[in-house]
Coordinates of C-alpha atoms and ligand atoms in Angstrom, one line a residue:
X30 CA 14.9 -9.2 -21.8
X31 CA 18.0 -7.7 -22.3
X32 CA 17.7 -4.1 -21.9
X33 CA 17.8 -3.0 -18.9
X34 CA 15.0 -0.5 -18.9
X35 CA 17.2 1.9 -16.6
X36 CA 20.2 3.5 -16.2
X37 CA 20.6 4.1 -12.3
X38 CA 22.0 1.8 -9.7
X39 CA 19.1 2.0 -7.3
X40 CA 15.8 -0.1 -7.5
X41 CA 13.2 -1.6 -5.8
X42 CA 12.7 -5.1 -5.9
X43 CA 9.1 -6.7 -5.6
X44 CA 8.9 -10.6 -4.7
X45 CA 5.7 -10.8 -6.5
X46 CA 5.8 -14.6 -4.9
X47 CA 5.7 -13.3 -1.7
X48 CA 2.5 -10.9 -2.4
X49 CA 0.6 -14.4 -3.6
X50 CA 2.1 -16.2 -0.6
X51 CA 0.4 -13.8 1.6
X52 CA -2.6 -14.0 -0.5
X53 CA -2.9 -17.8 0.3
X54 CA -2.0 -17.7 3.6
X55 CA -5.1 -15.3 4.0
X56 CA -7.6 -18.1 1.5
X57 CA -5.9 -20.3 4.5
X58 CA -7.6 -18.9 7.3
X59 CA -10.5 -17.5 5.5
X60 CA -14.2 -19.5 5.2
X61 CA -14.5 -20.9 1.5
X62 CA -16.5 -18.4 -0.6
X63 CA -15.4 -15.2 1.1
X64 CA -13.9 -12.9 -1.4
X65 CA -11.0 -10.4 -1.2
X66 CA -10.1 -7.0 -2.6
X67 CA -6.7 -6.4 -3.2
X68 CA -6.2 -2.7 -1.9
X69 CA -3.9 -1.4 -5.0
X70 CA -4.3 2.4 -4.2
X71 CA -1.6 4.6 -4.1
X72 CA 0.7 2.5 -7.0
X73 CA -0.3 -0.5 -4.3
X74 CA 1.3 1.3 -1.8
X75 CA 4.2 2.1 -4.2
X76 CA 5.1 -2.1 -5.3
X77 CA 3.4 -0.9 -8.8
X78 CA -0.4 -1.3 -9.4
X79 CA -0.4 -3.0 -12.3
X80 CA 2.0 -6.0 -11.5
X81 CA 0.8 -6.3 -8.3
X82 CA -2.8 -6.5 -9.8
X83 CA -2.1 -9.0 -11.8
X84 CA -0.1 -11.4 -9.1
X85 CA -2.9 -11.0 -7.0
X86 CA -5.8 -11.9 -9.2
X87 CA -3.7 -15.1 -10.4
X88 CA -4.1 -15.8 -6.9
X89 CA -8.0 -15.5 -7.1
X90 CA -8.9 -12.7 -5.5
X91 CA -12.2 -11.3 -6.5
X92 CA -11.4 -7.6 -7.2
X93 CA -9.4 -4.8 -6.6
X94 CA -10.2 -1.5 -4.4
X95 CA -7.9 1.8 -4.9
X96 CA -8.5 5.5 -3.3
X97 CA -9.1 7.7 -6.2
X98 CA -10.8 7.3 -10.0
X99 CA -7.5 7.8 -11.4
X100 CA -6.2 4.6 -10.0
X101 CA -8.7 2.7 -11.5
X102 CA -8.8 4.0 -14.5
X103 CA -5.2 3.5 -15.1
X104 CA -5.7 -0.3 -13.9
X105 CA -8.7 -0.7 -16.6
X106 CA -6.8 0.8 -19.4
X107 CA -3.9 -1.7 -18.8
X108 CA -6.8 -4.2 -19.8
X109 CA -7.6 -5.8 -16.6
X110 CA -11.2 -7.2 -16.3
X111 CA -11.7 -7.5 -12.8
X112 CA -14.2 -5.6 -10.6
X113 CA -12.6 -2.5 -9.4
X114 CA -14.4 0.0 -6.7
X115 CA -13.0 3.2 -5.8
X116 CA -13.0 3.6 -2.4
X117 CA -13.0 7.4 -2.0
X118 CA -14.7 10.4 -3.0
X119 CA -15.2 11.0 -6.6
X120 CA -16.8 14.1 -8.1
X121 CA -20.7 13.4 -9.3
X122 CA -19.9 14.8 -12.6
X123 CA -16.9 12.3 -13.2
X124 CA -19.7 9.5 -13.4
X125 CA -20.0 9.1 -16.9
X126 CA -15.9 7.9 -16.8
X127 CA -16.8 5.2 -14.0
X128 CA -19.8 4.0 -16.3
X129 CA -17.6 3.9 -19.3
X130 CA -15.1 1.8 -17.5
X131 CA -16.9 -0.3 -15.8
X132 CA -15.3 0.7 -12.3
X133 CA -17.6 0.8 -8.7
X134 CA -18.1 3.9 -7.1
X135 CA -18.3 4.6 -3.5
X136 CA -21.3 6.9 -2.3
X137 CA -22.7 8.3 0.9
X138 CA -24.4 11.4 -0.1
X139 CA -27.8 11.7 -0.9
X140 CA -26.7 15.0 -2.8
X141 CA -24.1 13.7 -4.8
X142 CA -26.8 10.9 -5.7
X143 CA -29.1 13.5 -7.1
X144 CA -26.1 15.5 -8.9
X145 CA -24.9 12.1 -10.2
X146 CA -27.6 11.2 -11.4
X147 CA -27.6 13.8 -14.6
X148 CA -24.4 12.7 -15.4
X149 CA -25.3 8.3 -16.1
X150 CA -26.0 7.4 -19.3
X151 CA -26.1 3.8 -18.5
X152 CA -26.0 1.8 -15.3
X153 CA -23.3 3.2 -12.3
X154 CA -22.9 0.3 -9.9
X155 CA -22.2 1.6 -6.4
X156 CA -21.2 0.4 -3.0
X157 CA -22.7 2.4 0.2
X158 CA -20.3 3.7 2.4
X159 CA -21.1 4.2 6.0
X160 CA -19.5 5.5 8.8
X161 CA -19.8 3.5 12.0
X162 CA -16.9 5.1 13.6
X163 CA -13.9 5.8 11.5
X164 CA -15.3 9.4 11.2
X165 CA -13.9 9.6 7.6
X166 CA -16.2 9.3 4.9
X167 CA -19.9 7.6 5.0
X168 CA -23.6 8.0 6.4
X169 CA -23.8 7.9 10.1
X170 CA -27.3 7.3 11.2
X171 CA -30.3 4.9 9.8
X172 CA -32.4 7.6 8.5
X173 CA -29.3 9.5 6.5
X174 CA -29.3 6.0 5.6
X175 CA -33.1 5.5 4.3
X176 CA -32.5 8.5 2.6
X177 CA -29.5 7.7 0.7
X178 CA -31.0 4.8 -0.4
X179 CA -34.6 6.4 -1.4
X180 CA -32.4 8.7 -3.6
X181 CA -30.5 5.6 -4.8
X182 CA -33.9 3.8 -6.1
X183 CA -33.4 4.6 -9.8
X184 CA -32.8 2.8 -12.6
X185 CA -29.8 4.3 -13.1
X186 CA -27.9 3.1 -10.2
X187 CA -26.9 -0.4 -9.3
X188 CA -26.4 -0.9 -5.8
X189 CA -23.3 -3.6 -5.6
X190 CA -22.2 -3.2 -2.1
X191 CA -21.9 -1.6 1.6
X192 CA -18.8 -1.0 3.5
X193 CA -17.9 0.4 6.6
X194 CA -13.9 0.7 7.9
X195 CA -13.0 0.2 11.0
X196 CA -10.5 2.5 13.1
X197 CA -9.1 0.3 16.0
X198 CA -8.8 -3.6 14.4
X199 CA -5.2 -3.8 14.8
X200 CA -4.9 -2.8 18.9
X201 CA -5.2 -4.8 21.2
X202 CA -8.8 -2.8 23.4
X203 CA -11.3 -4.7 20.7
X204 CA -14.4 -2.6 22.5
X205 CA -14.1 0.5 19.9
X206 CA -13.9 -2.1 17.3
X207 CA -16.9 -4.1 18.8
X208 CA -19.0 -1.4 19.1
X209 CA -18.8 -0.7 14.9
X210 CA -19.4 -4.0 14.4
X211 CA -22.8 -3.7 16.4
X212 CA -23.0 -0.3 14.6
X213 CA -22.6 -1.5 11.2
X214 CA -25.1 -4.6 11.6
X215 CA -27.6 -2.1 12.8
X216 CA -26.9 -0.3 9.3
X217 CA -27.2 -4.0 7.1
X218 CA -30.7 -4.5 9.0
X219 CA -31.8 -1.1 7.7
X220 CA -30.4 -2.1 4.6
X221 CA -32.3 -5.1 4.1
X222 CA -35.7 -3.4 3.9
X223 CA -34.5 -1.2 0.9
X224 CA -32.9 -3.7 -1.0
X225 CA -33.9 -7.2 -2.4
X226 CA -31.0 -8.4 -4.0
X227 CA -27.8 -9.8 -2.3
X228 CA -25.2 -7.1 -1.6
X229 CA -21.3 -7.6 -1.2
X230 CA -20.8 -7.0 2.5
X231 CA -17.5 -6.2 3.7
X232 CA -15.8 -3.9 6.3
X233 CA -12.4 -5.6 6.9
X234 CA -9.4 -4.1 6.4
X235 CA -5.8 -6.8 6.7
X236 CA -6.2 -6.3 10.7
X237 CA -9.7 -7.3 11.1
X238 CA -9.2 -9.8 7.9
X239 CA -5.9 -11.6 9.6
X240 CA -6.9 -11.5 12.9
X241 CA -11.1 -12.5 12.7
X242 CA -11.7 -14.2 9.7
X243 CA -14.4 -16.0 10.9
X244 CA -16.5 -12.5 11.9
X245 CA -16.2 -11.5 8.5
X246 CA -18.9 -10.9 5.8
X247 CA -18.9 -11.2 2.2
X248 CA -15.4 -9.6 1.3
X249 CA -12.2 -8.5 3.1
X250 CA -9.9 -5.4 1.6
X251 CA -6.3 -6.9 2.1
X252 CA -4.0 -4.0 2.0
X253 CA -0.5 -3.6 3.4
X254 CA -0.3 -7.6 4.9
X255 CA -0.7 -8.7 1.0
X256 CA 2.8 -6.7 1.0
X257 CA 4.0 -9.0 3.7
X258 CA 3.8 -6.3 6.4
X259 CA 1.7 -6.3 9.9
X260 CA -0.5 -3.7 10.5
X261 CA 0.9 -2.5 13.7
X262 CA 3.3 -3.9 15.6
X263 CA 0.8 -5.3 17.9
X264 CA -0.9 -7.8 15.6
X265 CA 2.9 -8.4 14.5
X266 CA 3.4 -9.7 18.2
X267 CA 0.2 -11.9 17.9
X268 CA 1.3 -13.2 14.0
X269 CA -2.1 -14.6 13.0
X270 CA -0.6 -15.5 9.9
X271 CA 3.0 -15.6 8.5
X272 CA 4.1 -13.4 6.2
X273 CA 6.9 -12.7 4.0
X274 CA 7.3 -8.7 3.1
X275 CA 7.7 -8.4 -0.9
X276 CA 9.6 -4.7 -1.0
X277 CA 13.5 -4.0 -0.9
X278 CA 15.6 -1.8 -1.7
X279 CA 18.7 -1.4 -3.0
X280 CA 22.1 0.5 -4.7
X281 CA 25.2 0.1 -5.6
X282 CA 28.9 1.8 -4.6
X283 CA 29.4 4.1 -7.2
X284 CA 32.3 5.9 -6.0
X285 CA 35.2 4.9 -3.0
X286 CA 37.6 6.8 -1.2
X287 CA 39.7 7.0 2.0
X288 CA 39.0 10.6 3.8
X289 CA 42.3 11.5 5.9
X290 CA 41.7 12.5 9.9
X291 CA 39.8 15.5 10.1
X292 CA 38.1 15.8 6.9
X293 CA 34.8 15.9 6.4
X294 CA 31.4 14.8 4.3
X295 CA 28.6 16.1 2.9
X296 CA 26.6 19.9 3.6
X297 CA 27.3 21.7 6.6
X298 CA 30.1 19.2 7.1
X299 CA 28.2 17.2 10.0
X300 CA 30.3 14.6 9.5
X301 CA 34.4 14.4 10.3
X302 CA 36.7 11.7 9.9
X303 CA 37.9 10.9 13.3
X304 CA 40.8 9.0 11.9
X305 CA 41.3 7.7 8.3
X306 CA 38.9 5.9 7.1
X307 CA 36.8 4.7 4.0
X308 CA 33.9 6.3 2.6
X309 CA 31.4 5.4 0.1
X310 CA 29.1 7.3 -1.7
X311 CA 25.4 5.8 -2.6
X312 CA 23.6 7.4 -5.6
X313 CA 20.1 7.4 -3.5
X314 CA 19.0 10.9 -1.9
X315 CA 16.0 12.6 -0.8
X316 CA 14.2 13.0 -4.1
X317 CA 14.1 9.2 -4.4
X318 CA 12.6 9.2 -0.9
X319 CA 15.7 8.3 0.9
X320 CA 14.8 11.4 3.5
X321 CA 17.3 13.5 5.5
X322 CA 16.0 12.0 8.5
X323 CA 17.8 8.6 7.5
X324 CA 21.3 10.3 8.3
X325 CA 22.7 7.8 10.7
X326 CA 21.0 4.8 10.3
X327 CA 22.6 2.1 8.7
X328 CA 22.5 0.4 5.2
X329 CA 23.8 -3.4 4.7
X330 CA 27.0 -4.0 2.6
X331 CA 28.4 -7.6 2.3
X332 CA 25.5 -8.4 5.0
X333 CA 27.5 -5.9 7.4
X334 CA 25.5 -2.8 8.7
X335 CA 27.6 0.6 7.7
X336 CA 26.2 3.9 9.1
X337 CA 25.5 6.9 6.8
X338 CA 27.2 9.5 7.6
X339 CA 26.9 13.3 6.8
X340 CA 23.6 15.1 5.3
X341 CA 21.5 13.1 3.0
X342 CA 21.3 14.7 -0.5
X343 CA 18.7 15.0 -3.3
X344 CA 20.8 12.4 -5.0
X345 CA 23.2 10.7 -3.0
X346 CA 24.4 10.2 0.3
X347 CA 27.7 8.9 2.0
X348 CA 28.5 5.6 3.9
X349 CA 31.4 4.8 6.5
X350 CA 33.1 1.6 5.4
X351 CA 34.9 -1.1 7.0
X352 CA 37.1 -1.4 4.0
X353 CA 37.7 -0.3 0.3
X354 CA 34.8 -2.2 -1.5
X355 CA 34.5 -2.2 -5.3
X356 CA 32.8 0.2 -7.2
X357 CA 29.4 -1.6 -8.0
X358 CA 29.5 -3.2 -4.9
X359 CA 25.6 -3.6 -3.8
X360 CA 24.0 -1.6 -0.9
X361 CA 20.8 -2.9 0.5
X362 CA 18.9 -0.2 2.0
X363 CA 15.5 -2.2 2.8
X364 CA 15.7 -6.1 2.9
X365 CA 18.4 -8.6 3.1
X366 CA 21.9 -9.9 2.5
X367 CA 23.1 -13.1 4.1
X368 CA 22.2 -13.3 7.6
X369 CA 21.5 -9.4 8.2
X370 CA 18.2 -8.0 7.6
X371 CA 16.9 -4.3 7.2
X372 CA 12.8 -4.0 7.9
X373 CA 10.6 -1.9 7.1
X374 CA 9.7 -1.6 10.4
X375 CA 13.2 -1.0 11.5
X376 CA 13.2 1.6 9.1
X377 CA 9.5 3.1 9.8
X378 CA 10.8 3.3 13.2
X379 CA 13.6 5.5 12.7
X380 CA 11.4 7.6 11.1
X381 CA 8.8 7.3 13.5
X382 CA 5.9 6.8 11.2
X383 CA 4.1 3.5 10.4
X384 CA 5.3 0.5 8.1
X385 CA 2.7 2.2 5.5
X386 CA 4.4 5.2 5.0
X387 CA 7.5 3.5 3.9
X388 CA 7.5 2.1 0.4
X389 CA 4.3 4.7 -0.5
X390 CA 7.6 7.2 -0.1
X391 CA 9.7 5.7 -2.4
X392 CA 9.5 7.6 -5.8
X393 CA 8.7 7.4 -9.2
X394 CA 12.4 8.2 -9.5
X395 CA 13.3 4.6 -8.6
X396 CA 12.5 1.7 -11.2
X397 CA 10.5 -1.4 -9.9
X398 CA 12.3 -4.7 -10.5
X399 CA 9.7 -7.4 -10.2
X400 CA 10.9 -11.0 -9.2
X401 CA 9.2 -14.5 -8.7
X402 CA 11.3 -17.2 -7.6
X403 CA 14.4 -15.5 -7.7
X404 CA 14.4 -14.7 -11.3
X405 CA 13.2 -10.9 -12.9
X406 CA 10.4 -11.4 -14.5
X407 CA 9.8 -7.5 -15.7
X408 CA 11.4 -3.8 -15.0
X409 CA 9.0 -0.4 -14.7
X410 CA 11.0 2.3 -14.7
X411 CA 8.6 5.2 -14.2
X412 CA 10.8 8.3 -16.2
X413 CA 10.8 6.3 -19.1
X414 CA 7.6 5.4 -20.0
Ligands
LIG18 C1 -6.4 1.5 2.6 C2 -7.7 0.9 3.0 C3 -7.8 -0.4 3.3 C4 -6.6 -1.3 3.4 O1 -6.1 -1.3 4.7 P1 -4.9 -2.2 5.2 O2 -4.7 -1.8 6.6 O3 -3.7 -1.7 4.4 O4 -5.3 -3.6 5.0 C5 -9.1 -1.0 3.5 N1 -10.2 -0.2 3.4 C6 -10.1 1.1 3.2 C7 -11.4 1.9 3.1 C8 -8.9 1.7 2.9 O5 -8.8 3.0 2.7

């Protein structure tokens, strides 16, 4: 592959080795014949659905669960054939798309069942959601419960599954997270007297999955530790598996200069030279996700952390450096050079938001390089295609 599929100096590189190393180390712990969803919503949490789809089920995982109908039908039409269940809400006249693909709804309304239920022509294979304490989507007594699944006794509809989510898995007080497990056996026992056939039971999310694989059902959702990440920094402390992160970022040097004492960088000039000194400009800014907020943190160059220095821009953004480097010279923004690392969490930090939030915030404006065992093995660059 010779072209180069963009023409900026910033990228995101995804170890798509890493994503199946977490995968296994997860198989490791887990009883033989559970399965696992990988959770590729939101571009899979912006690595790039697709690729990271496909690492993931050449790992063997059973299917793969995303947020919102567009998601999966993206994933379909790029001609994967594994099950795929929308997790969120999807609008009962949008059925007849779901059947056509072949993707698993989530319901928890017996409304939306009746509405639905105009709209299949064919079979629309479901997955109950209930709520046992995550107060976001699902049925939250038995008799909503009944109901829903009264209204779900048609023809029509194939019941595949039940799910609940849990709130608290990755703190360390387990009683919240206890007391939906009770809740959400109550609900299967319910369940049991409506339907004959085996269900996929799952209700694990990556802190539940990593840190209790033996309480868990039928299925786990693996989410952000697939990406090599910890849930919260408390399951990070307790490491229940290892895991190697798979996102980085980085940029090149594409201009040098030495400022003289007293001059100064960027809007509002927030910055001044306090004596001569180098200064490197990055062409990364708030529009790729590179936020305002990140003005004095540091970015690694030559593995040696240099601070940014002035307002962050839509498209750039200024470094202080220790010496006149090369134009082309390559910035790391998230990951690592020689012995210096830059985290996610060190970065999520300074932002003082969760590991999550971090590479979901990185924009289409930045291509995806993907790499296993140290060699590219494709380029998405999301403006051009
Ligand atoms: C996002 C999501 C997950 C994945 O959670 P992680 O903490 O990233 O593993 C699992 N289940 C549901 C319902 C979700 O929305």
């Amino acid at each position: 592959m010779s072209s180069p599929y963009f023409y900026r100096d910033s990228w995101v590189e995804v170890d798509l080795q890493s994503i199946k190393r977490n995968i296994e180390q997860l198989k490791r712990i887990l009883p033989n014949g559970k399965k696992i969803f990988a959770v590729v919503k939101a571009n899979a949490y912006g690595h790039g659905d697709i690729q990271v789809a496909e690492a993931a089920l050449s790992s063997g995982v059973y299917g793969l669960a995303v947020a919102i109908l567009d998601e999966a039908i993206k994933l379909r039409d790029a001609g994967i054939k594994a099950p795929i269940l929308v997790m969120g809400w999807v609008r009962p006249e949008d059925v007849s798309v779901a059947i056509e693909k072949n993707i698993i709804l989530t319901t928890f309304q017996k409304e939306w069942v009746k509405t639905a239920k105009q709209y299949v022509n064919g079979t629309l294979s479901l997955h109950v959601k209930v709520d046992t304490g995550m107060g976001r989507l699902g049925v939250r007594s038995k008799n909503e419960l009944e109901e829903l699944l009264m209204e779900l006794n048609d023809k029509k509809f194939h019941i595949d599954g039940i799910f609940t989510h849990f709130a608290t898995a990755d703190e360390d007080n387990m009683t919240y997270y206890d007391k939906q497990k009770e809740k959400f056996n109550e609900f299967l026992n319910v369940l049991e007297q409506y339907v004959a056939h085996p269900l996929i039971v799952h209700s694990s999310n990556s802190a539940a999955s990593i840190r209790f694989p033996n309480q868990m059902q039928d299925a786990v959702r693996f989410g952000i530790s697939m990406y090599g990440l910890y849930p919260s920094p408390y399951v990070k402390e307790e490491k229940p598996i290892p895991l190697s992160p798979a996102f980085s970022l980085h940029s090149k040097l594409i201009h040098v200069k030495k400022l003289s004492k007293g001059e100064s960088v960027s809007y509002g000039c927030t910055y001044t030279a306090s004596e001569d000194e180098w200064v490197g400009t990055v062409p990364l800014g708030y529009a790729d996700g590179w936020v305002r907020k990140f003005q004095g943190s540091t970015v690694l160059i030559h593995g040696k952390r240099m601070a940014i220095i002035g307002r962050i821009c839509m498209d750039q953004f200024m470094v202080k450096l220790d010496n006149a480097y090369d134009i082309g010279t390559k910035v790391t923004l998230i990951g690592r050079q020689e012995e210096e690392e830059i985290s996610v969490d060190e970065v999520a930090d300074r932002l003082e938001t969760i590991n999550y939030e971090i590479p979901c915030q990185i924009s289409y404006r930045v291509p995806r390089v993907y790499k296993e065992n140290d060699q590219v093995v494709s380029r998405h660059n999301y403006l051009l295609c």
